[in-house]
Coordinates of C-alpha atoms and ligand atoms in Angstrom, one line a residue:
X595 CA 26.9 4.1 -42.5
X596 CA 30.5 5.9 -42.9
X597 CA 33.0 4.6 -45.2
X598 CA 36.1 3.9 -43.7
X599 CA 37.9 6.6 -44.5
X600 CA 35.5 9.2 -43.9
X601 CA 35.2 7.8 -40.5
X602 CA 39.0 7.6 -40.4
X603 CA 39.2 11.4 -41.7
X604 CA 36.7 12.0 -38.5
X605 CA 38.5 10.0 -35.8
X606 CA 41.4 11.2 -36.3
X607 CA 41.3 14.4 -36.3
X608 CA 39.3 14.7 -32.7
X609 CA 42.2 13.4 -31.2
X610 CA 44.8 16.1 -30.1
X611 CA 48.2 15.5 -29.1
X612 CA 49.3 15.7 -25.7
X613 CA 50.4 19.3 -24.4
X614 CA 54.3 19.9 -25.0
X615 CA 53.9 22.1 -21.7
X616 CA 51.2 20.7 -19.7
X617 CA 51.3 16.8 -20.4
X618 CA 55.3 16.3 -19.5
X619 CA 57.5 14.6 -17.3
X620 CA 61.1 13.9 -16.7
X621 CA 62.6 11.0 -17.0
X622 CA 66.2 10.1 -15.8
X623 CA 68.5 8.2 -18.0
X624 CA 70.7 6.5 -15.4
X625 CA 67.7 4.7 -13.6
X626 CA 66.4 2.6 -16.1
X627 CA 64.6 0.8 -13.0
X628 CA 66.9 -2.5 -13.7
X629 CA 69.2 -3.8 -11.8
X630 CA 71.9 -1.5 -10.3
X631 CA 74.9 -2.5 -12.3
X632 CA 76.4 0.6 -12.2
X633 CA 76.6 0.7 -8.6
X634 CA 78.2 -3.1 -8.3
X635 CA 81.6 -2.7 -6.5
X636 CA 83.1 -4.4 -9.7
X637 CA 82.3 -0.8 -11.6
X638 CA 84.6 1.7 -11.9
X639 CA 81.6 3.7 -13.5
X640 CA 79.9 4.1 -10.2
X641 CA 77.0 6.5 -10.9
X642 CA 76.7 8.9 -8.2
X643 CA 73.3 10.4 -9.9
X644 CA 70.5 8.5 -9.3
X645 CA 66.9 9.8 -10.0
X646 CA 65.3 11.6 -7.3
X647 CA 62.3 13.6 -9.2
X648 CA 62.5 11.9 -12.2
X649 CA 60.9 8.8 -13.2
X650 CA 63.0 5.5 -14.9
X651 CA 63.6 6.0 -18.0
X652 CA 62.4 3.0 -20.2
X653 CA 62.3 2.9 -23.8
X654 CA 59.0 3.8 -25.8
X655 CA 59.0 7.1 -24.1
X656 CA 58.6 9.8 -26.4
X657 CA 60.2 13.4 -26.2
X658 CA 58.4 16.4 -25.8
X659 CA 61.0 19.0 -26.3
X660 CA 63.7 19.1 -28.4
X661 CA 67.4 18.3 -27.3
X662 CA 70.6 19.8 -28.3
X663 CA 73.9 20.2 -27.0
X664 CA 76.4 22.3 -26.0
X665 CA 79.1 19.7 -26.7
X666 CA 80.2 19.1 -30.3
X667 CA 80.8 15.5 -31.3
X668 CA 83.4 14.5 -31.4
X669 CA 84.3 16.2 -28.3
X670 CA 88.2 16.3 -29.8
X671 CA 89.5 15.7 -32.6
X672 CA 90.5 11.7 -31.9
X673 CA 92.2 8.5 -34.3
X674 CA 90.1 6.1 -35.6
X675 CA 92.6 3.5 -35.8
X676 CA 95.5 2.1 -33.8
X677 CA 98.6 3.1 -35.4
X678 CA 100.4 6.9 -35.6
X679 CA 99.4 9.9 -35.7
X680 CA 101.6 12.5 -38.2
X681 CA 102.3 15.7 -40.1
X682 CA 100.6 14.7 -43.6
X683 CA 103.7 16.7 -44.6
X684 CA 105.9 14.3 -43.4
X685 CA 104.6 11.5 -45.2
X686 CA 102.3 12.6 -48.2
X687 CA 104.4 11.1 -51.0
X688 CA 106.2 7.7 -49.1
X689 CA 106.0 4.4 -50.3
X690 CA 107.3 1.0 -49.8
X691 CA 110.6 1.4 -52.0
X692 CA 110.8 5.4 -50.4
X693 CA 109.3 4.9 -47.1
X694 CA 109.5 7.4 -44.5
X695 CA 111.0 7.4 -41.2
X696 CA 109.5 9.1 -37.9
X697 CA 110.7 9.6 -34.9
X698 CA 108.2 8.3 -32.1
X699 CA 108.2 11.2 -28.9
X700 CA 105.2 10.2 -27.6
X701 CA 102.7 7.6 -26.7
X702 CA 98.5 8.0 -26.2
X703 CA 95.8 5.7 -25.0
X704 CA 92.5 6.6 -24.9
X705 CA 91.8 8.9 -22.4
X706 CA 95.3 10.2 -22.2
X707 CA 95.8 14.4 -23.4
X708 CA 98.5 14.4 -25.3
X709 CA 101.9 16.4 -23.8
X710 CA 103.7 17.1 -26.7
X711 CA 103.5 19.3 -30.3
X712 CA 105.1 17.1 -32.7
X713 CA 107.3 18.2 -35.2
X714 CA 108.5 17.7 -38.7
X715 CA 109.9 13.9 -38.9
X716 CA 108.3 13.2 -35.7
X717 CA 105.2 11.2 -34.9
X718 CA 103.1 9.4 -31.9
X719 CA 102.2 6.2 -31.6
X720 CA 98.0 6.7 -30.9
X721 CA 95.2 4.1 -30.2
X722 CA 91.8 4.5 -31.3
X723 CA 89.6 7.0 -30.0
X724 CA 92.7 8.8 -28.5
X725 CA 93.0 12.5 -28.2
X726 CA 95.1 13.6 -31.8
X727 CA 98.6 16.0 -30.6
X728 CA 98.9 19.0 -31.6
X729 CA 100.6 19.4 -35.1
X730 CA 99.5 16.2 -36.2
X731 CA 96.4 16.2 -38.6
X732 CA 96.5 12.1 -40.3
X733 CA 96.8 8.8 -38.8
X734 CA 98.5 5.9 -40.9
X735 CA 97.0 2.8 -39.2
X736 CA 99.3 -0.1 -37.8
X737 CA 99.5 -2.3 -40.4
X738 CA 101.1 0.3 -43.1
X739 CA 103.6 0.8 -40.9
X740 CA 106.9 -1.3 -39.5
X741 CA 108.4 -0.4 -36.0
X742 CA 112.1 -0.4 -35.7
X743 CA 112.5 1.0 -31.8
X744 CA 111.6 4.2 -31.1
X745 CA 111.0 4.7 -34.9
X746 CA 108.0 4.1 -37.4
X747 CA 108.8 3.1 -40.7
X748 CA 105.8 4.6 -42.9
X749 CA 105.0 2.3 -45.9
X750 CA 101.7 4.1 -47.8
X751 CA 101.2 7.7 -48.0
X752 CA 98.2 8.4 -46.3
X753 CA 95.3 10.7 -47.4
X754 CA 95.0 13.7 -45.8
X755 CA 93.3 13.8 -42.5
X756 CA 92.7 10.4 -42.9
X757 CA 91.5 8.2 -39.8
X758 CA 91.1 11.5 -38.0
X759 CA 87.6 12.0 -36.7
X760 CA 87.5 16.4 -36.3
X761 CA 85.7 17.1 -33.5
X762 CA 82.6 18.4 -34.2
X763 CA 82.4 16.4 -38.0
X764 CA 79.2 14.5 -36.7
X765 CA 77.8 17.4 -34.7
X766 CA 78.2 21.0 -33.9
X767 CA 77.5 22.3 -30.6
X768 CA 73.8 24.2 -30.5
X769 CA 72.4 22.2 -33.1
X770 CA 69.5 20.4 -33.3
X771 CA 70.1 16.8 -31.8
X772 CA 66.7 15.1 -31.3
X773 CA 63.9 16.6 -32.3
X774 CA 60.4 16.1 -30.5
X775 CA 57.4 14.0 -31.1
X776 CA 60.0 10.7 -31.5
X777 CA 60.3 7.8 -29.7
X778 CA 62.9 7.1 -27.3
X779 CA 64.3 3.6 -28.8
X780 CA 68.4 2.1 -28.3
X781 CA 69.9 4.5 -30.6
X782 CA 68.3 8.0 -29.2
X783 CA 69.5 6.9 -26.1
X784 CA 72.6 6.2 -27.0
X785 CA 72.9 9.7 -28.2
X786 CA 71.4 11.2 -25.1
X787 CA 74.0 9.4 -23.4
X788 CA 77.1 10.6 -25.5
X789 CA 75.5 13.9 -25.1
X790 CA 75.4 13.6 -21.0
X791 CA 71.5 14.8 -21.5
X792 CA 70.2 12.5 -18.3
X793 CA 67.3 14.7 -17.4
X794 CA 64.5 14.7 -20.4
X795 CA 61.3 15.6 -20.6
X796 CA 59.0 13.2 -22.0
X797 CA 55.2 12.8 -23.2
X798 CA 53.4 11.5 -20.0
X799 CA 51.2 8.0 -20.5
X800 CA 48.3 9.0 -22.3
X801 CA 45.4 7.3 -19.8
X802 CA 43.2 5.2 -21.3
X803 CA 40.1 3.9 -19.4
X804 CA 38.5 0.7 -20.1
X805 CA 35.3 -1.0 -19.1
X806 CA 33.3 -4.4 -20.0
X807 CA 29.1 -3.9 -20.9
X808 CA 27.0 -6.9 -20.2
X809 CA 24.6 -8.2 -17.5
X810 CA 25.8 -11.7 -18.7
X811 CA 30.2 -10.9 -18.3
X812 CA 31.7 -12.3 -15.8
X813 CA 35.4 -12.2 -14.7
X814 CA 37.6 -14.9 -15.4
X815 CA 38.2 -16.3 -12.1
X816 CA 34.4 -17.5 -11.7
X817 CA 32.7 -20.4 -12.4
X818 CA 30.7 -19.5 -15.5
X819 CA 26.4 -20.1 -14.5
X820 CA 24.1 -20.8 -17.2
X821 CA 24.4 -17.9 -19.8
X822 CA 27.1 -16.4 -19.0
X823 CA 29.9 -14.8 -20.1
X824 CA 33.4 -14.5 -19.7
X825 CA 34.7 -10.7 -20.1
X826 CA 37.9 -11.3 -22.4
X827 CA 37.9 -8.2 -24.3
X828 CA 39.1 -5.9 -21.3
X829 CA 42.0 -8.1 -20.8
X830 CA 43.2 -8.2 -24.7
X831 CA 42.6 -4.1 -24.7
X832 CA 44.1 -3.6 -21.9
X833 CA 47.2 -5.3 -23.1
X834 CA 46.8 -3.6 -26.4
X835 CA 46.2 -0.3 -25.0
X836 CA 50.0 -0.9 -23.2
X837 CA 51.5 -1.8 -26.3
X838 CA 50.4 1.5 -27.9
X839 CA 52.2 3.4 -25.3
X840 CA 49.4 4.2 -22.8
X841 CA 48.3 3.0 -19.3
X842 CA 45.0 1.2 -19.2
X843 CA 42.5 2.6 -15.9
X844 CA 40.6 -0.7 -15.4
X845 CA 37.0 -0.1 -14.6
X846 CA 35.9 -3.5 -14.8
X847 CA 32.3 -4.8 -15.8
X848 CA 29.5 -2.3 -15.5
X849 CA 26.0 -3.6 -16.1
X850 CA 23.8 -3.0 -19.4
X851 CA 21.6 -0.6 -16.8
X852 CA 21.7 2.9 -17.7
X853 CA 22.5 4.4 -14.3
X854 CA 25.2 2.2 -14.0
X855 CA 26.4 3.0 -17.5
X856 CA 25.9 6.7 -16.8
X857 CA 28.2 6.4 -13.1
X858 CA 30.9 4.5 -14.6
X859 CA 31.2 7.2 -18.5
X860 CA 30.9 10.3 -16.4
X861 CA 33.5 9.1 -14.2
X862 CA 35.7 7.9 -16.8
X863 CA 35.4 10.5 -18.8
X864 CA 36.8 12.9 -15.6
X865 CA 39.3 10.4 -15.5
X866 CA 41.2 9.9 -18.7
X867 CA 42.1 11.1 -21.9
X868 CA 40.5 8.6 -24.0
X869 CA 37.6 5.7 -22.6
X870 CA 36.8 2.6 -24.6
X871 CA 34.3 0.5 -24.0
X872 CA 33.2 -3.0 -25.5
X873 CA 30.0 -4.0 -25.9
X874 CA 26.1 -2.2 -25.8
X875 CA 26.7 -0.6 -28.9
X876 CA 24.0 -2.2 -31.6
X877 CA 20.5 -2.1 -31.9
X878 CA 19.8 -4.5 -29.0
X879 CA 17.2 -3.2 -26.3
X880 CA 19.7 -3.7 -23.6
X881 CA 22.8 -1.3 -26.2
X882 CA 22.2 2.0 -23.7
X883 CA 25.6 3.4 -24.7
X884 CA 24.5 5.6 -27.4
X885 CA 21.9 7.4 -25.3
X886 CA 24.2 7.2 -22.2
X887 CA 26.7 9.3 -23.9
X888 CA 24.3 12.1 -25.8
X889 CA 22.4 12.4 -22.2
X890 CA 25.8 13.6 -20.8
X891 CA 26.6 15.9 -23.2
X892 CA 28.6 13.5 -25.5
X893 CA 29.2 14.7 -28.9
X894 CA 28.2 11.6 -31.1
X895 CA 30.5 11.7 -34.3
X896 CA 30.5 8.0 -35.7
X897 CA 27.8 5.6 -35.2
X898 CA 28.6 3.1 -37.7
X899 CA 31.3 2.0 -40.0
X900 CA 31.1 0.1 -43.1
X901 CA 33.3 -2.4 -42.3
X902 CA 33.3 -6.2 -41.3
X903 CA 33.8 -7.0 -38.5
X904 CA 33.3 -3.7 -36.6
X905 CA 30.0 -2.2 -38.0
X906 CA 28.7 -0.5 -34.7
X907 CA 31.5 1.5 -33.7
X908 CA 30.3 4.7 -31.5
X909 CA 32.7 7.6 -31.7
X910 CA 31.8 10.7 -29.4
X911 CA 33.7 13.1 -27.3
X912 CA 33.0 15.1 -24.4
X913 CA 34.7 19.2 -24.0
X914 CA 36.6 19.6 -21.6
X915 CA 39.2 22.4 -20.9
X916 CA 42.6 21.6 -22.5
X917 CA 41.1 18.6 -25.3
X918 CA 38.4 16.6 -25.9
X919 CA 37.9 13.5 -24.3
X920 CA 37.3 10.7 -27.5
X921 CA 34.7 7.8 -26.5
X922 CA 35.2 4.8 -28.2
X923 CA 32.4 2.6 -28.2
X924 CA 33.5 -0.9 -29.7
X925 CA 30.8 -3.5 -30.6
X926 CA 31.4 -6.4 -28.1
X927 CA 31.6 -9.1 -30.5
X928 CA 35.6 -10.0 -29.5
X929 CA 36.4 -9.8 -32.6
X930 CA 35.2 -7.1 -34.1
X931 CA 36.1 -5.4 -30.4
X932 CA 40.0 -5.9 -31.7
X933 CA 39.6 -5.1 -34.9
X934 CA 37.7 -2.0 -34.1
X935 CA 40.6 -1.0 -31.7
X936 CA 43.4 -2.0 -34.2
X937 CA 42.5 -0.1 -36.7
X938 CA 41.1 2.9 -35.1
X939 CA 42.1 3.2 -31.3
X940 CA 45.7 2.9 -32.1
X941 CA 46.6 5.0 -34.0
X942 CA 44.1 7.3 -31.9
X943 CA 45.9 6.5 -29.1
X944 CA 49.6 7.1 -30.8
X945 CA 48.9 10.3 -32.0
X946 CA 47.3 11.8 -28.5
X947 CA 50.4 10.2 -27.0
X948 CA 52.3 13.2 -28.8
X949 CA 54.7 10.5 -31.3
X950 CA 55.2 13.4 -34.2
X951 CA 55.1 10.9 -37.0
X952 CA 54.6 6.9 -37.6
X953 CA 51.4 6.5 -35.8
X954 CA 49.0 6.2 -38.7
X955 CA 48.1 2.4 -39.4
X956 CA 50.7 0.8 -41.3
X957 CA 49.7 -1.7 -44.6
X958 CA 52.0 -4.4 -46.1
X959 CA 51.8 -5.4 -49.7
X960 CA 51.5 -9.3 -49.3
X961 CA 50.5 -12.0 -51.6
X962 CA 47.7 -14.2 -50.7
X963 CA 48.1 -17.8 -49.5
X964 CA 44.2 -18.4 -50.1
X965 CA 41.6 -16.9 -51.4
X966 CA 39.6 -14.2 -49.4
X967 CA 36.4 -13.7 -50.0
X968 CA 34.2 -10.7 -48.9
X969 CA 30.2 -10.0 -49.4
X970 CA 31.7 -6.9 -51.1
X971 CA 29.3 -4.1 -49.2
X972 CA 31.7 -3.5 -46.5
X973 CA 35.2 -3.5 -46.2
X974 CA 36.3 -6.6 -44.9
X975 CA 38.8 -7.7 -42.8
X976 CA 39.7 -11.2 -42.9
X977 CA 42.4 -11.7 -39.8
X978 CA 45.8 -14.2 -39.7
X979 CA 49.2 -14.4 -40.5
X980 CA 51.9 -12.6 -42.3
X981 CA 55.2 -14.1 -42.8
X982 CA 58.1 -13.2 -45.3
X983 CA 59.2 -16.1 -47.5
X984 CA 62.1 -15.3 -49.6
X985 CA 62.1 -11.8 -49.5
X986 CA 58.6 -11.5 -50.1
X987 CA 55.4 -11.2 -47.8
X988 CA 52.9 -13.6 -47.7
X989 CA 49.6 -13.5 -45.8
X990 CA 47.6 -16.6 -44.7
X991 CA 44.2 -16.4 -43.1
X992 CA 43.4 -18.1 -40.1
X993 CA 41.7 -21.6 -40.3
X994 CA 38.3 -22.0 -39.2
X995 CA 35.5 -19.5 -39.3
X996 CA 36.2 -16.1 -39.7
X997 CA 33.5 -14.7 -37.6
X998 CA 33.5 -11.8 -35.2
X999 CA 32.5 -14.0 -32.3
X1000 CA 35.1 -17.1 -33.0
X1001 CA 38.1 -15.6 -30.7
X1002 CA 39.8 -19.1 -30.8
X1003 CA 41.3 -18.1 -34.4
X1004 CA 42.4 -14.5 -33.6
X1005 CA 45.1 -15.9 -31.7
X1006 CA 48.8 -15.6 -33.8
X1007 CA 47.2 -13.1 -35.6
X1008 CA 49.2 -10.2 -37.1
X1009 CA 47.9 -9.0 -40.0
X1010 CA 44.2 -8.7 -41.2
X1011 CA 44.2 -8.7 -44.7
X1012 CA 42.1 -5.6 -46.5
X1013 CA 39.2 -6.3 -49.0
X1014 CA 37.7 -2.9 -50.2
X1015 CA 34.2 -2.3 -50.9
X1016 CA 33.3 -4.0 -53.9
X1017 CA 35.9 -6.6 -53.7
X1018 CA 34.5 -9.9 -53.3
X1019 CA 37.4 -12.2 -54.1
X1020 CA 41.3 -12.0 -53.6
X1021 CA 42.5 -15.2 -55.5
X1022 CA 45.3 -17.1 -53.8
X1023 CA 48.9 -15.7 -55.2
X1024 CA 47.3 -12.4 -55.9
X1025 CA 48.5 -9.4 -54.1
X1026 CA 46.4 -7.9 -51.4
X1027 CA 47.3 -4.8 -48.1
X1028 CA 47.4 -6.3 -44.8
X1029 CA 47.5 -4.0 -41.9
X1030 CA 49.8 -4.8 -39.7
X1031 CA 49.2 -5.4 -36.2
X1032 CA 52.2 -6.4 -34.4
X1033 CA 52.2 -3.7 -31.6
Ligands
LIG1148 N1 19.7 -6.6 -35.4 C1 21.0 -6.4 -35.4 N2 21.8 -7.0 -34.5 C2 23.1 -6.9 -34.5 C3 23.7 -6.0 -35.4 C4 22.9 -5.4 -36.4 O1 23.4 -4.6 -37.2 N3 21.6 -5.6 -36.3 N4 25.1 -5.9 -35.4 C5 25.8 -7.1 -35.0 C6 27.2 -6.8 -34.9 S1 28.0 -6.6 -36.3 C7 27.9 -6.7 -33.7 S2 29.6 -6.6 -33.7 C8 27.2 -6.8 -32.4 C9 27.6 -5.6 -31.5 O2 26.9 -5.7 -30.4 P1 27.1 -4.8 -29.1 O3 28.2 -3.9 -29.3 O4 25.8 -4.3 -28.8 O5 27.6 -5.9 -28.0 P2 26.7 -6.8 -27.1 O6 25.4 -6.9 -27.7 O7 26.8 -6.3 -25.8 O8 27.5 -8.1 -27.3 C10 27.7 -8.8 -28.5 C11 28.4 -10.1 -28.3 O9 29.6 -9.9 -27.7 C12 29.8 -10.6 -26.5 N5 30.6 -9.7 -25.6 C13 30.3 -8.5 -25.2 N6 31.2 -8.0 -24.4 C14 32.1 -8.9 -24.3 C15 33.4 -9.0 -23.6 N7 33.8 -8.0 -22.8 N8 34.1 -10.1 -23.7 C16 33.7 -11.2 -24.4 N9 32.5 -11.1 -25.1 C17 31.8 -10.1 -25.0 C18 28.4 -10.7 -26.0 O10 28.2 -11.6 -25.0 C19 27.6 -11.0 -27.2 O11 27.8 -12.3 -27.6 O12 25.8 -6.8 -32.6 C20 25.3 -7.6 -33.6 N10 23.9 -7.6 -33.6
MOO1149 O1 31.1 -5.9 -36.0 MO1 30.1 -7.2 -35.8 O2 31.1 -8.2 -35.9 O3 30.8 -6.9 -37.3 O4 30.0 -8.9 -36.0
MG1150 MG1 24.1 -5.7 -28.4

């Protein structure tokens, strides 16, 4: 049996990233695949490009190649404040008993380029985010200030430059602005839409297909006959395998037969990047999937892990010409099926998806509700919830059995608690690492 972190060393590094040349797409900023607000007659921001090659762009996507600019950011130098924009000059050593006074010559919203150079005792009245005139290089903001007509009585000296935002202070033109390998999440698209960058090229889905094993599964829409079944694992993977970024190819239940096994890897395995299957993976005479996979060339790299739940995970890949293809056998038990996935698919699946960094499991220091008790061979995990409570996290295993065939408990889960080999006891209070599982 592998410990868990040799069989972590081993899974993760079969799994290559997604090709920065072969495995892109683009994506187009201004179809987000919502509603067409832009294009309601109410807009004055009518957007004329729409997406005809590219795909929506929704978040979660992640960039393959990096993104710069040729703009510099600011695009102009601009006023932070409402108020008037002046020579520092003019004003550097005014106060309320020696004020100075400026003559106003010009006046500039937003959006407005400024007509006029101003001049020693001269100022403009400016609004934030307008374009700063020439021969101006501080703005006094509003309320130091008293208006008397066309004049501007100056009441505090200013600093230098102050409420001025240079172009370019926040970014120069031909930098680096996003590098690749991150997500695409509200504030890089924000920037990609400062930076008119509408076009990107993205990290396709990783596909991930996914099959049942069992001659007694059945689907979830039939009635159930003596002895059988229902297949729930494919549906919580499936929605797991989403959540990690990728798009789950369904290929339903496939019988514990080994011809039937055989037909639905190989094809599978043509099919996608990474296959999981649940189920067939022991040492029952009817657990083919093993031999299935080494009789079609299958690389077998993990048979079994010593962890609970989860002991009969199957890793194996198949060559292929641009990366392996990574099998994932998971034990069938439901919950050891989830577990199995959450701590090893996922972050499998994050890294092949190309994310540069953040896809390695995460662990939260949390102290324990309960106790949590472990036989101490294997590492354990013992599944529930983490909450914060005043600042600080706390972890409380689920009620009822914690067994890898009692589903009913997994649910509200979002942390399973870590008991190392040779651990057989986390007292209540005490500290123990909970991986979380939240996505
Ligand atoms: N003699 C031994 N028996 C078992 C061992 C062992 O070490 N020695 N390991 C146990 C552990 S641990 C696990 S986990 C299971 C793994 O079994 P398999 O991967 O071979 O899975 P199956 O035998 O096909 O099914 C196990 C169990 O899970 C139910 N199941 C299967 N697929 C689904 C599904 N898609 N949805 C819901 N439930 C599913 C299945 O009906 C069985 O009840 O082996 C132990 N045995
Ligand atoms: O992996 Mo099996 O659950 O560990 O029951
Ligand atoms: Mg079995």
């Amino acid at each position: 049996m592998l410990s868990v972190s040799d069989a972590e060393n081993i899974i993760f590094n079969l799994v290559q990233p997604l090709n920065t040349q072969q495995d892109t797409e683009l994506v187009d900023l201004l179809s987000t695949g919502d509603t067409l607000l832009d294009l309601s007659p109410w807009s004055d921001g009518f957007s004329t490009r729409r997406a005809r090659d590219a795909a929506a762009l929704r978040a979660d996507r992640i960039l393959a190649s990096q993104v710069t600019s040729e703009l510099d950011f600011p695009h102009w130098d601009n006023s932070a404040m409402d108020g008037y924009a002046v020579r520092y000059e003019d004003v550097y050593n005014c106060n309320e008993d020696k004020p100075a006074v400026l003559e106003i010559v010009e006046e500039i919203p937003a959006g407005v380029q400024p007509k006029s150079t101003i001049q020693s005792g001269q100022a403009a009245r400016i609004f934030t985010g307008a374009v700063m005139p020439t021969g101006t290089d501080t703005v006094v903001m509003q309320e130091r200030t008293r208006r008397e007509g066309n004049r501007v009585i100056i009441l505090t000296a200013p600093k230098l430059q102050e409420f001025v935002r240079k172009r370019g202070m926040y970014y120069r033109a031909g930098e680096q602005l996003l590098p690749p390998g991150i997500l695409l999440k509200a504030s890089e698209i924000a920037v990609l839409a400062a930076f008119q960058c509408t076009q990107l090229k993205v990290f396709r889905r990783p596909r991930v297909a996914i099959f049942s094993t069992g001659d007694e599964l059945v689907t979830p829409d039939k009635p159930l006959q003596p002895g059988q079944i229902v297949d729930s694992n494919r549906y919580a993977l499936a929605t797991l395998i989403r959540q990690s970024g990728a798009e789950p190819i369904m290929l339903g239940i496939v019988k514990d037969k080994p011809e039937a096994l055989k037909e639905a890897i190989a094809y599978a395995i043509a099919h996608a990047d990474i296959v999981i299957s649940s189920g067939g993976v022991s040492v029952g005479d009817y657990d083919y999937v093993e031999q299935i996979l080494e009789s079609l060339g299958g690389k077998i790299h993990v048979r079994d892990i010593a962890t609970k739940p989860g002991k009969p995970l199957t890793v194996a890949t198949f060559e292929n010409d641009v990366r392996p293809i990574v099998y994932f056998g998971l034990p069938g038990n439901p919950v050891a099926a989830l577990v199995t996935f959450w701590r090893f698919v996922q972050p499998a699946i994050k890294k092949l998806s190309g994310l540069a960094q953040g896809w390695e499991p995460v662990y939260i220091k949390a102290l324990a509700r309960q106790e949590l008790c472990s036989g101490g061979k294997r590492e354990t995990y013992v599944w529930g919830q983490l909450s914060v409570k005043n600042g600080v996290y706390e972890f409380q295993p689920a009620g009822g059995l914690q067994n890898s065939g009692n589903l009913i408990n997994l649910a509200q889960t979002n942390g399973l608690a870590v008991l190392p080999v040779g651990t057989t006891l986390i007292a209540a209070k005490e500290q123990v690492q909970v991986l979380q599982i939240g996505s």
